[in-house]
Amino acid sequence: MRRLVSYWVAGAIFALTGCSGAEPDGDSPAGAAPGAPGVAATWSNAQKFAIGSSYEAYDKNGQFSETSATAPISKVWFSVGQDRITEVMWGLIHEAQIREIRILLAGPHGVVEPSDHTISLAGGDRPTSPTPPLVQAYPEIASQIRVTTFVDPDRDVLLVQVTAEQALPDGYRVFAYLDPALGNTGSGDRSRIVDNGIHAEDGDAHLFVRVSGEAPGLATTGYVGASDGLIDLADGAVDEVYESAPEPGNIAGIVALENAALVAEESEPNEFEATLLIGFGDTFDAAKSNASASAAQPVTEISQKYSDQWTGYLASLSELPALADASGDAGALAQMSAINLKIMEDKTYAGALIASLSNPWGETAPADQPQTGYKAVWPRDFFQVASAFLAMGDAETALASYRYFPMVQVTDSTPGNAGATGWFLQKTHVDGEIEWVAVQKDQTAMPILLGWKLWKAGVISDEEMAESYQSMLKPAADFLVQGGRPDIMWNTEFEPSLGYTQQERWEEQEGYSPSTIAAVVSGLVVAADLAERFGDDQDVQRYLAAADELEATLEAWVFTTDGALGDGAYFIRISGNQDPNDNAPLGDNNGRPGLPKDQIVDGGFLELVRYGVRAW
């Protein structure tokens, strides 16, 4: 067995105090990196192979607080792409603080590209814990590097373990490349070396990077595309070392990962193992304190607690064993799916479920302004995920999700609203901040469906449902039946009518959609059931009559009998009028002219079966 006497890894992205750098330009401080502000910042590719965060329990009131069983609450999330860690979030779930972290192997001829990147589904405690090991293989030098990422469940700290079990040939070294995006932007970061660590900031978002050992190592910081170290690594070494990036910009840097001292027993001296710790906070002191506290603990204790809390969560899911038995893969997919869904909940606003931990087309999306991407609340996705929690036996999260819904329903007190109420906002931040305001009627029907499901399952009491029906669900059902013109932000011209939606499931077209109509019919039917239970007899008949009208006219509105595809008889995706056979073009979108409606189909008509509006 090998024994590590001491090992180190440089904190992350900046030069050590006292290192000599290139001559600064003009009046720049000594050791300051040139090239500010760097190239224009973007986000990361949205293709994710794994995501991670700590499991946190609710308190007795269904919230995250100091009295939660897992307190203190860690508010760090990360994702892993094919060959790197991408978009580390801290604070609210949409607030990115790091764009990417890459582990690089450099030799005499520069950076060596691995022949293969593998995200192991079995290693690193997966599928019972989201600690995805990224294995980078270099067969030409008979080496591989394993990068394992996880979160301290008691602090706002990301940990990255880097190991190489085979000896590296002489002249080869391992580096980390880190690109911050503090404050959910990539264009306003500053950096400095302080207290034997690395401090970066943008406004009230701070990170402090330190190492698992005591001795510091080679690191440099600079501006992306100019002085961040990547170009410098062309010869396999970092020659230009900078102490700070004092001007706001798109910063990144290189750090060497290697051991200061390693006593080899039955091993080669070039083997190494290192842990990078990145603490977050709203001040420098908070970020530094978090990173230092995690560094004071054995990393194995932190990773074990992280894993144990997720294992405990899986054990609490009463219906998961049945899903695992049906999966055909010993439950791996069911367990990892349950964990991934729970990861996508904010930890300040309990029950706030986002659509995805990614930015669509992120590598082309400018990062000069904050954006949520898919890390936001859509009631449609929200309903599906909350229903999944109920199906796998996590009634607590499903209930917390339902109780969150009033934050995103349009009322007279919604900021900027001067129009119709009762409908649910298209897209919001998890704190309720409004982002998109188109009316999507399926997203107004789905909260009714979720409330009814939870009530029928006994998760919500009659008393709570009676109040919720009057305050939230009845206004939603009334909007589905009678409409009302919205008047919020840009949305002032839409004229709602029964079954007609401003946007359908794909958020691109208005009209009559089988997918939307399926949700509206079901939402009105269950609203009638609730109305009957809670004494609104007049509403019972009104809701059922509207549902019956939609059901009876469904095929006449959205089923073509003279289409251009197949035998000409099929459900079309959407129609702007009540004639599915007129071949009228849909609206232009995504930079393309609209095609005739009978040439556009999707799987949305299957919602008619899922909601019981049509038999399979």
Coordinates of C-alpha atoms in Angstrom, one line a residue:
M1 CA 0.0 0.0 0.0
R2 CA 1.2 3.5 -0.8
R3 CA 1.4 6.1 2.0
L4 CA 1.0 9.8 1.4
V5 CA 3.1 11.7 3.9
S6 CA 1.9 15.1 2.5
Y7 CA 0.5 16.2 -0.8
W8 CA -0.7 19.5 -2.2
V9 CA -2.7 21.0 -5.0
A10 CA -2.6 24.7 -5.8
G11 CA -5.7 26.5 -4.7
A12 CA -7.0 27.2 -8.2
I13 CA -6.7 30.1 -10.5
F14 CA -4.1 32.6 -9.4
A15 CA -0.4 33.0 -9.1
L16 CA 1.3 32.8 -5.7
T17 CA 2.3 35.9 -4.0
G18 CA 5.9 36.7 -4.8
C19 CA 5.9 34.9 -8.2
S20 CA 7.4 36.9 -11.0
G21 CA 5.1 37.5 -14.0
A22 CA 5.2 39.2 -17.3
E23 CA 5.8 42.9 -17.3
P24 CA 2.5 44.7 -16.7
D25 CA 1.2 47.2 -19.3
G26 CA 1.0 50.8 -18.4
D27 CA 0.2 51.5 -14.8
S28 CA -1.1 48.0 -14.0
P29 CA -0.2 46.7 -10.6
A30 CA 2.9 44.5 -10.4
G31 CA 2.0 40.9 -11.2
A32 CA -1.3 41.9 -12.8
A33 CA -2.4 39.9 -15.8
P34 CA -2.7 41.7 -19.1
G35 CA -5.5 41.4 -21.7
A36 CA -8.5 42.6 -19.7
P37 CA -11.4 42.1 -20.0
G38 CA -10.8 38.9 -22.1
V39 CA -12.9 37.5 -24.8
A40 CA -16.7 37.7 -24.6
A41 CA -18.0 35.1 -22.0
T42 CA -20.5 32.4 -22.8
W43 CA -22.1 29.6 -20.8
S44 CA -21.4 25.9 -21.0
N45 CA -22.8 23.2 -23.3
A46 CA -26.1 22.0 -22.1
Q47 CA -25.3 18.3 -22.7
K48 CA -24.9 16.9 -19.1
F49 CA -23.8 13.4 -18.2
A50 CA -24.3 13.9 -14.5
I51 CA -25.5 16.4 -11.9
G52 CA -24.9 16.7 -8.2
S53 CA -25.8 18.4 -5.0
S54 CA -26.2 17.4 -1.3
Y55 CA -29.5 15.9 -0.1
E56 CA -31.2 18.2 2.4
A57 CA -34.3 17.4 4.5
Y58 CA -37.2 19.6 5.3
D59 CA -38.0 20.9 8.8
K60 CA -41.4 20.0 10.4
N61 CA -43.0 22.9 8.4
G62 CA -41.8 21.5 5.1
Q63 CA -39.1 24.1 4.7
F64 CA -35.3 24.2 4.7
S65 CA -34.1 25.7 7.9
E66 CA -31.6 25.5 10.8
T67 CA -34.0 22.9 12.4
S68 CA -33.9 20.5 9.4
A69 CA -32.5 17.1 10.2
T70 CA -29.6 17.6 7.8
A71 CA -28.9 21.3 8.8
P72 CA -26.8 23.3 8.1
I73 CA -28.1 23.4 4.5
S74 CA -25.6 23.3 1.7
K75 CA -26.6 25.4 -1.4
V76 CA -24.2 24.2 -4.1
W77 CA -25.0 22.4 -7.3
F78 CA -22.8 21.2 -10.2
S79 CA -23.1 19.4 -13.5
V80 CA -20.6 17.2 -15.4
G81 CA -20.2 17.2 -19.2
Q82 CA -18.4 14.7 -21.3
D83 CA -14.9 16.0 -20.3
R84 CA -15.3 18.6 -17.6
I85 CA -17.2 20.0 -14.6
T86 CA -19.7 22.6 -16.0
E87 CA -21.7 25.4 -14.3
V88 CA -21.3 25.2 -10.6
M89 CA -24.3 27.0 -8.9
W90 CA -24.4 28.5 -5.4
G91 CA -27.1 30.4 -3.6
L92 CA -30.3 30.0 -5.6
I93 CA -30.2 27.1 -8.0
H94 CA -30.0 29.3 -11.1
E95 CA -27.1 31.4 -9.8
A96 CA -24.0 30.1 -11.7
Q97 CA -20.7 30.9 -10.1
I98 CA -18.3 28.8 -12.2
R99 CA -18.6 28.2 -15.9
E100 CA -16.3 25.2 -16.0
I101 CA -13.4 23.2 -14.4
R102 CA -11.2 21.1 -16.6
I103 CA -8.4 18.7 -15.6
L104 CA -5.6 18.8 -18.2
L105 CA -2.5 16.6 -18.7
A106 CA 0.4 18.4 -20.3
G107 CA 3.7 16.9 -21.6
P108 CA 6.7 18.0 -23.5
H109 CA 4.5 18.9 -26.6
G110 CA 1.7 20.6 -24.7
V111 CA -1.7 19.5 -23.6
V112 CA -2.5 15.9 -24.3
E113 CA -6.0 15.1 -25.3
P114 CA -7.4 11.9 -23.8
S115 CA -8.5 9.1 -26.1
D116 CA -11.6 8.6 -24.0
H117 CA -13.7 10.3 -21.4
T118 CA -16.0 8.0 -19.4
I119 CA -18.6 9.0 -16.8
S120 CA -18.9 5.9 -14.7
L121 CA -22.4 5.0 -13.7
A122 CA -21.3 2.4 -11.2
G123 CA -18.2 3.9 -9.6
G124 CA -18.1 6.7 -7.0
D125 CA -21.1 5.4 -5.1
R126 CA -23.4 5.8 -8.1
P127 CA -26.3 5.0 -8.6
T128 CA -27.0 5.5 -4.9
S129 CA -25.2 8.9 -4.7
P130 CA -24.4 11.6 -7.3
T131 CA -20.6 11.4 -7.1
P132 CA -19.9 10.9 -10.8
P133 CA -16.3 9.9 -11.4
L134 CA -15.0 11.3 -14.7
V135 CA -12.2 9.0 -16.0
Q136 CA -9.8 10.4 -18.6
A137 CA -7.8 7.7 -20.3
Y138 CA -4.3 8.2 -21.9
P139 CA -3.4 4.7 -23.3
E140 CA -0.4 6.0 -25.2
I141 CA 1.3 6.7 -21.8
A142 CA -0.5 3.9 -19.9
S143 CA -2.2 6.3 -17.6
Q144 CA -5.6 7.5 -16.5
I145 CA -6.9 10.3 -14.3
R146 CA -10.0 10.1 -12.2
V147 CA -11.9 13.2 -11.3
T148 CA -14.6 12.8 -8.6
T149 CA -16.9 15.7 -7.7
F150 CA -19.2 16.2 -4.7
V151 CA -20.4 18.7 -2.2
D152 CA -19.9 19.2 1.5
P153 CA -23.4 18.5 2.8
D154 CA -22.8 20.9 5.7
R155 CA -21.2 23.8 3.9
D156 CA -21.2 25.8 0.7
V157 CA -18.2 24.0 -0.7
L158 CA -17.5 22.0 -3.8
L159 CA -14.8 19.3 -3.6
V160 CA -12.9 17.9 -6.6
Q161 CA -10.7 14.8 -6.0
V162 CA -8.1 14.2 -8.6
T163 CA -6.2 10.9 -8.6
A164 CA -3.8 9.0 -11.0
E165 CA -3.3 5.4 -10.1
Q166 CA -0.6 4.9 -12.8
A167 CA 2.7 6.6 -12.8
L168 CA 3.0 9.5 -15.2
P169 CA 6.0 9.5 -17.5
D170 CA 8.7 12.0 -16.9
G171 CA 7.8 15.4 -18.2
Y172 CA 4.1 15.0 -17.8
R173 CA 2.1 17.1 -15.2
V174 CA -1.6 17.5 -14.4
F175 CA -3.2 20.9 -14.3
A176 CA -6.6 22.3 -13.4
Y177 CA -8.2 25.0 -15.6
L178 CA -11.0 27.0 -13.8
D179 CA -13.2 29.6 -15.4
P180 CA -15.4 31.5 -12.9
A181 CA -18.7 33.1 -13.7
L182 CA -19.4 34.8 -10.3
G183 CA -22.7 36.6 -9.8
N184 CA -24.3 34.5 -12.7
T185 CA -22.2 36.4 -15.3
G186 CA -18.9 35.7 -16.8
S187 CA -17.8 39.2 -17.5
G188 CA -17.3 41.0 -14.2
D189 CA -15.0 38.9 -12.0
R190 CA -11.8 40.1 -10.2
S191 CA -9.2 38.0 -8.4
R192 CA -6.4 38.1 -5.9
I193 CA -4.1 36.0 -3.8
V194 CA -4.8 36.3 -0.1
D195 CA -4.3 34.2 3.1
N196 CA -2.5 31.4 1.2
G197 CA -5.5 30.9 -1.0
I198 CA -7.4 32.4 -3.9
H199 CA -10.2 34.9 -3.7
A200 CA -12.4 35.8 -6.6
E201 CA -15.4 38.2 -6.5
D202 CA -18.2 39.9 -8.4
G203 CA -20.4 42.0 -6.2
D204 CA -21.6 40.0 -3.3
A205 CA -20.7 36.7 -4.8
H206 CA -17.3 35.4 -3.6
L207 CA -15.3 32.2 -3.9
F208 CA -12.2 31.1 -2.0
V209 CA -10.1 28.3 -3.4
R210 CA -7.7 26.4 -1.2
V211 CA -5.9 23.0 -1.1
S212 CA -6.2 19.9 1.0
G213 CA -2.6 20.1 2.1
E214 CA -0.4 22.9 3.5
A215 CA 2.1 23.7 0.8
P216 CA 1.0 25.9 -2.1
G217 CA 1.9 25.3 -5.7
L218 CA 2.2 26.8 -9.1
A219 CA -0.9 28.8 -10.3
T220 CA -1.6 31.7 -12.5
T221 CA -4.7 33.8 -13.3
G222 CA -5.6 36.0 -16.3
Y223 CA -8.1 36.9 -18.9
V224 CA -9.7 34.3 -21.1
G225 CA -8.1 34.3 -24.6
A226 CA -5.3 36.5 -23.5
S227 CA -3.5 35.5 -20.3
D228 CA -5.5 32.6 -18.7
G229 CA -2.6 30.1 -19.2
L230 CA -4.0 27.8 -21.9
I231 CA -1.9 29.3 -24.6
D232 CA 1.1 29.2 -22.3
L233 CA 0.7 25.5 -21.8
A234 CA 1.5 24.9 -25.5
D235 CA 5.0 23.8 -24.4
G236 CA 3.7 21.8 -21.4
A237 CA 4.7 24.3 -18.8
V238 CA 3.3 27.5 -17.3
D239 CA 6.0 30.2 -18.0
E240 CA 4.0 33.4 -17.5
V241 CA 2.7 33.6 -13.9
Y242 CA 0.4 36.5 -12.8
E243 CA -0.7 37.4 -9.2
S244 CA -4.0 39.0 -9.9
A245 CA -6.7 39.9 -12.4
P246 CA -7.7 43.3 -10.9
E247 CA -9.9 44.7 -13.7
P248 CA -13.4 43.2 -14.0
G249 CA -13.6 40.7 -16.9
N250 CA -13.8 37.1 -18.1
I251 CA -11.1 35.5 -16.0
A252 CA -9.7 32.0 -15.8
G253 CA -6.5 30.3 -15.0
I254 CA -4.2 27.3 -14.7
V255 CA -3.0 25.5 -11.6
A256 CA -0.6 22.6 -11.3
L257 CA -1.9 19.5 -9.4
E258 CA 1.0 17.5 -7.9
N259 CA 2.4 16.3 -4.6
A260 CA 5.0 18.3 -2.7
A261 CA 6.2 15.2 -1.0
L262 CA 5.2 11.6 -1.6
V263 CA 6.7 8.5 0.0
A264 CA 6.2 5.6 -2.4
E265 CA 5.6 2.1 -1.0
E266 CA 5.1 -0.4 -3.9
S267 CA 4.3 2.6 -6.1
E268 CA 5.9 5.0 -8.5
P269 CA 6.9 8.5 -7.2
N270 CA 4.9 10.2 -10.0
E271 CA 1.5 9.0 -8.7
F272 CA -0.6 11.6 -7.1
E273 CA -3.8 12.4 -5.3
A274 CA -5.1 15.8 -4.6
T275 CA -8.3 17.6 -3.5
L276 CA -9.5 21.0 -4.6
L277 CA -11.9 22.8 -2.3
I278 CA -13.9 25.8 -3.5
G279 CA -15.9 27.7 -0.8
F280 CA -18.7 30.2 -1.6
G281 CA -20.1 33.0 0.4
D282 CA -21.5 36.5 0.3
T283 CA -18.3 37.9 1.7
F284 CA -14.6 36.9 1.4
D285 CA -14.6 35.8 5.1
A286 CA -17.6 33.6 4.6
A287 CA -16.2 31.9 1.5
K288 CA -12.8 31.4 3.1
S289 CA -14.3 30.1 6.3
N290 CA -16.4 27.5 4.4
A291 CA -13.4 26.2 2.4
S292 CA -11.1 26.1 5.4
A293 CA -13.6 24.2 7.5
S294 CA -14.1 21.6 4.9
A295 CA -10.3 21.3 4.5
A296 CA -9.9 20.6 8.2
Q297 CA -12.0 17.5 7.9
P298 CA -10.8 14.2 6.3
V299 CA -12.2 14.2 2.8
T300 CA -13.4 10.6 3.2
E301 CA -15.7 11.7 6.1
I302 CA -17.2 14.4 3.9
S303 CA -17.7 12.1 0.9
Q304 CA -19.2 9.4 3.1
K305 CA -21.7 11.8 4.7
Y306 CA -22.6 13.1 1.3
S307 CA -23.3 9.6 0.1
D308 CA -25.0 8.4 3.3
Q309 CA -27.6 11.2 3.2
W310 CA -28.5 10.2 -0.4
T311 CA -28.7 6.5 0.5
G312 CA -31.0 7.5 3.4
Y313 CA -33.3 9.4 1.0
L314 CA -33.5 6.5 -1.4
A315 CA -34.4 4.2 1.5
S316 CA -37.3 6.6 2.4
L317 CA -39.0 6.2 -1.0
S318 CA -41.8 3.6 -0.3
E319 CA -42.6 3.0 -4.0
L320 CA -39.1 3.0 -5.4
P321 CA -38.4 -0.7 -4.9
A322 CA -41.4 -1.6 -7.2
L323 CA -40.0 0.8 -9.9
A324 CA -36.5 -0.6 -9.4
D325 CA -37.8 -4.2 -9.9
A326 CA -39.5 -3.2 -13.2
S327 CA -36.4 -1.4 -14.5
G328 CA -34.5 -4.4 -15.7
D329 CA -31.2 -3.0 -14.5
A330 CA -31.2 -3.8 -10.8
G331 CA -32.7 -0.4 -10.1
A332 CA -29.8 1.7 -11.3
L333 CA -32.0 3.9 -13.5
A334 CA -34.8 4.3 -11.0
Q335 CA -32.4 5.2 -8.2
M336 CA -30.4 7.7 -10.2
S337 CA -33.6 9.2 -11.6
A338 CA -35.0 9.7 -8.1
I339 CA -31.8 11.5 -7.0
N340 CA -31.6 13.7 -10.1
L341 CA -35.2 14.9 -9.7
K342 CA -34.5 15.8 -6.1
I343 CA -31.3 17.6 -7.0
M344 CA -33.3 20.0 -9.2
E345 CA -35.0 21.6 -6.2
D346 CA -33.9 25.0 -4.8
K347 CA -32.8 24.9 -1.2
T348 CA -34.1 28.4 -0.2
Y349 CA -37.6 28.0 -1.7
A350 CA -38.7 24.5 -0.7
G351 CA -40.6 22.7 -3.5
A352 CA -39.3 25.0 -6.2
L353 CA -38.5 22.5 -9.0
I354 CA -36.6 23.7 -12.1
A355 CA -36.8 22.2 -15.6
S356 CA -33.1 21.3 -16.0
L357 CA -29.7 22.1 -14.6
S358 CA -28.5 23.6 -17.8
N359 CA -28.5 26.5 -20.3
P360 CA -29.8 25.6 -23.8
W361 CA -27.2 26.1 -26.5
G362 CA -25.0 27.4 -23.6
E363 CA -21.7 27.5 -25.4
T364 CA -23.2 30.1 -27.8
A365 CA -25.3 32.0 -25.2
P366 CA -23.7 35.3 -24.0
A367 CA -22.8 35.4 -20.3
D368 CA -22.5 39.2 -19.9
Q369 CA -26.0 39.3 -18.3
P370 CA -27.5 36.9 -15.7
Q371 CA -29.7 34.3 -17.1
T372 CA -31.5 31.2 -15.8
G373 CA -31.7 29.1 -19.0
Y374 CA -33.6 26.0 -18.0
K375 CA -32.8 26.5 -14.4
A376 CA -36.2 28.0 -13.8
V377 CA -39.8 27.2 -12.9
W378 CA -42.3 26.1 -15.7
P379 CA -45.6 24.9 -14.2
R380 CA -45.7 22.1 -16.8
D381 CA -42.3 20.6 -15.9
F382 CA -43.2 21.3 -12.3
F383 CA -46.3 19.2 -12.4
Q384 CA -44.6 16.3 -14.1
V385 CA -41.7 16.2 -11.6
A386 CA -44.0 16.7 -8.6
S387 CA -46.2 13.8 -9.9
A388 CA -43.0 11.7 -10.1
F389 CA -42.2 12.4 -6.5
L390 CA -45.7 11.2 -5.5
A391 CA -45.3 8.1 -7.6
M392 CA -42.0 7.1 -6.0
G393 CA -43.2 7.7 -2.5
D394 CA -41.9 11.2 -1.7
A395 CA -45.1 12.8 -0.6
E396 CA -43.2 15.5 1.3
T397 CA -41.6 17.0 -1.8
A398 CA -44.8 16.7 -3.8
L399 CA -46.6 18.6 -1.1
A400 CA -43.9 21.3 -0.8
S401 CA -44.1 21.7 -4.6
Y402 CA -47.9 22.2 -4.5
R403 CA -47.6 24.7 -1.7
Y404 CA -45.1 26.6 -3.8
F405 CA -47.6 27.2 -6.7
P406 CA -49.1 30.5 -5.3
M407 CA -45.8 32.2 -5.9
V408 CA -46.2 31.9 -9.6
Q409 CA -50.0 32.4 -10.0
V410 CA -51.1 35.7 -11.5
T411 CA -53.1 37.7 -9.0
D412 CA -54.0 41.4 -8.5
S413 CA -50.8 41.7 -6.5
T414 CA -48.5 40.2 -9.1
P415 CA -45.9 42.9 -9.9
G416 CA -46.9 44.8 -13.1
N417 CA -50.2 43.0 -13.6
A418 CA -53.2 45.0 -14.7
G419 CA -55.2 42.3 -16.5
A420 CA -56.7 38.9 -16.0
T421 CA -55.9 36.8 -12.9
G422 CA -55.9 33.1 -12.1
W423 CA -53.5 31.8 -14.8
F424 CA -50.0 30.7 -14.0
L425 CA -46.9 32.5 -15.3
Q426 CA -45.0 30.9 -18.1
K427 CA -41.5 31.0 -16.6
T428 CA -40.1 32.4 -13.4
H429 CA -37.1 32.3 -11.2
V430 CA -37.4 30.1 -8.1
D431 CA -37.9 33.2 -6.0
G432 CA -41.0 34.1 -8.1
E433 CA -39.2 36.8 -10.2
I434 CA -41.1 37.0 -13.5
E435 CA -39.2 36.1 -16.7
W436 CA -41.7 35.1 -19.4
V437 CA -45.4 35.9 -19.5
A438 CA -47.1 34.1 -22.3
V439 CA -50.4 32.3 -21.4
Q440 CA -50.0 28.5 -21.7
K441 CA -53.3 27.0 -20.7
D442 CA -51.9 23.6 -20.0
Q443 CA -49.7 25.3 -17.3
T444 CA -52.9 26.7 -15.7
A445 CA -54.7 23.3 -15.7
M446 CA -51.8 21.3 -14.3
P447 CA -51.7 22.9 -10.8
I448 CA -55.4 21.9 -10.5
L449 CA -54.5 18.3 -11.4
L450 CA -51.6 18.2 -8.9
G451 CA -53.8 19.5 -6.1
W452 CA -56.5 17.0 -6.9
K453 CA -54.0 14.1 -7.0
L454 CA -52.5 15.0 -3.7
W455 CA -56.0 15.4 -2.1
K456 CA -57.1 12.0 -3.5
A457 CA -53.9 10.4 -2.1
G458 CA -54.6 11.8 1.3
V459 CA -51.5 14.0 1.3
I460 CA -53.6 17.2 1.5
S461 CA -56.4 17.4 4.1
D462 CA -59.9 18.4 3.3
E463 CA -59.4 21.6 5.3
E464 CA -56.3 22.6 3.4
M465 CA -57.8 21.7 0.1
A466 CA -61.0 23.6 0.8
E467 CA -58.9 26.8 1.3
S468 CA -56.6 26.0 -1.6
Y469 CA -59.5 25.4 -3.9
Q470 CA -61.0 28.8 -3.2
S471 CA -57.8 30.8 -3.2
M472 CA -55.9 29.1 -6.1
L473 CA -57.6 26.3 -8.0
K474 CA -61.0 28.0 -8.6
P475 CA -59.5 31.1 -10.0
A476 CA -57.4 28.9 -12.3
A477 CA -60.4 26.9 -13.5
D478 CA -62.4 30.1 -14.0
F479 CA -59.7 31.5 -16.3
L480 CA -59.7 28.3 -18.3
V481 CA -63.5 28.6 -18.9
Q482 CA -64.0 32.4 -19.2
G483 CA -60.6 33.7 -20.1
G484 CA -59.7 37.3 -19.7
R485 CA -57.2 39.5 -21.4
P486 CA -53.7 39.5 -19.8
D487 CA -52.0 42.8 -19.2
I488 CA -48.5 42.2 -18.0
M489 CA -45.2 43.3 -19.5
W490 CA -45.5 42.8 -23.3
N491 CA -48.6 40.6 -23.1
T492 CA -51.6 42.9 -23.7
E493 CA -53.2 41.8 -26.9
F494 CA -54.0 38.1 -26.5
E495 CA -57.8 37.3 -26.6
P496 CA -58.4 34.0 -24.8
S497 CA -61.2 31.7 -25.6
L498 CA -62.1 28.1 -24.5
G499 CA -59.4 25.7 -25.7
Y500 CA -57.4 28.4 -27.5
T501 CA -53.9 28.9 -26.0
Q502 CA -51.4 31.7 -26.6
Q503 CA -48.6 29.1 -26.6
E504 CA -48.7 25.4 -26.6
R505 CA -46.4 22.8 -25.1
W506 CA -43.4 23.9 -27.2
E507 CA -43.9 27.6 -26.5
E508 CA -43.8 28.5 -30.1
Q509 CA -47.4 28.7 -31.6
E510 CA -50.8 29.8 -30.6
G511 CA -54.1 28.0 -31.3
Y512 CA -55.8 24.7 -30.6
S513 CA -53.4 22.0 -29.5
P514 CA -54.3 18.4 -28.7
S515 CA -51.7 18.4 -25.9
T516 CA -53.0 21.6 -24.3
I517 CA -56.7 20.6 -24.7
A518 CA -56.0 17.3 -23.0
A519 CA -54.7 19.1 -19.9
V520 CA -57.5 21.6 -19.9
V521 CA -60.3 19.0 -20.2
S522 CA -58.7 17.0 -17.3
G523 CA -58.1 20.1 -15.2
L524 CA -61.8 21.2 -15.6
V525 CA -63.1 17.7 -14.8
V526 CA -61.1 17.5 -11.5
A527 CA -62.0 21.1 -10.7
A528 CA -65.6 20.0 -11.0
D529 CA -64.9 17.2 -8.5
L530 CA -63.4 19.7 -6.1
A531 CA -66.3 22.1 -6.6
E532 CA -68.8 19.4 -5.8
R533 CA -66.9 18.4 -2.6
F534 CA -66.6 21.9 -1.3
G535 CA -70.2 23.1 -2.1
D536 CA -69.8 25.1 -5.4
D537 CA -72.7 23.4 -7.2
Q538 CA -72.9 26.1 -9.9
D539 CA -69.2 25.7 -10.7
V540 CA -69.6 21.9 -11.0
Q541 CA -71.9 22.3 -14.0
R542 CA -69.9 25.2 -15.5
Y543 CA -66.6 23.3 -15.5
L544 CA -68.1 20.0 -16.8
A545 CA -70.0 21.8 -19.6
A546 CA -66.8 23.5 -20.8
A547 CA -64.9 20.2 -20.6
D548 CA -67.6 18.4 -22.5
E549 CA -67.6 21.1 -25.2
L550 CA -63.8 20.7 -25.7
E551 CA -64.0 16.9 -25.7
A552 CA -66.9 16.8 -28.2
T553 CA -65.2 19.2 -30.7
L554 CA -61.6 17.8 -30.3
E555 CA -61.3 16.0 -33.6
A556 CA -63.2 18.7 -35.5
W557 CA -60.5 21.2 -34.4
V558 CA -57.2 19.3 -34.5
F559 CA -57.6 16.1 -36.5
T560 CA -56.9 16.4 -40.2
T561 CA -58.6 14.0 -42.6
D562 CA -56.9 15.3 -45.6
G563 CA -53.3 15.7 -44.5
A564 CA -50.1 15.5 -46.5
L565 CA -48.6 12.7 -44.4
G566 CA -49.4 8.9 -44.2
D567 CA -53.0 8.1 -45.0
G568 CA -54.0 11.8 -44.4
A569 CA -55.8 11.1 -41.1
Y570 CA -54.0 12.2 -37.9
F571 CA -53.8 14.7 -35.1
I572 CA -51.8 17.7 -36.1
R573 CA -49.6 19.5 -33.6
I574 CA -51.6 22.8 -33.5
S575 CA -54.2 24.8 -35.6
G576 CA -54.6 28.5 -35.5
N577 CA -58.3 28.1 -36.2
Q578 CA -61.0 25.4 -35.9
D579 CA -60.4 23.9 -39.4
P580 CA -57.6 21.3 -39.4
N581 CA -58.0 20.7 -43.2
D582 CA -57.4 24.2 -44.6
N583 CA -53.6 23.7 -44.7
A584 CA -53.0 27.2 -43.4
P585 CA -49.4 28.0 -42.4
L586 CA -48.4 28.2 -38.8
G587 CA -46.5 31.3 -37.5
D588 CA -42.9 31.9 -38.3
N589 CA -40.5 30.9 -35.5
N590 CA -36.9 29.9 -34.8
G591 CA -35.8 31.9 -37.9
R592 CA -37.9 29.8 -40.2
P593 CA -41.2 30.5 -42.1
G594 CA -44.2 28.6 -40.8
L595 CA -45.1 25.4 -42.7
P596 CA -48.7 24.3 -43.4
K597 CA -50.3 23.0 -40.2
D598 CA -50.8 19.5 -41.7
Q599 CA -47.0 19.1 -42.1
I600 CA -46.3 19.6 -38.4
V601 CA -46.9 16.7 -36.0
D602 CA -45.6 15.8 -32.6
G603 CA -46.3 13.3 -29.8
G604 CA -48.5 15.8 -27.9
F605 CA -51.7 14.0 -28.9
L606 CA -50.6 11.2 -26.6
E607 CA -51.5 13.4 -23.7
L608 CA -55.2 12.7 -24.6
V609 CA -54.5 9.1 -23.6
R610 CA -52.4 9.9 -20.6
Y611 CA -55.1 12.1 -19.1
G612 CA -57.9 9.7 -20.1
V613 CA -59.6 12.0 -22.6
R614 CA -59.3 9.3 -25.3
A615 CA -58.8 5.6 -25.0
W616 CA -55.5 4.2 -26.3

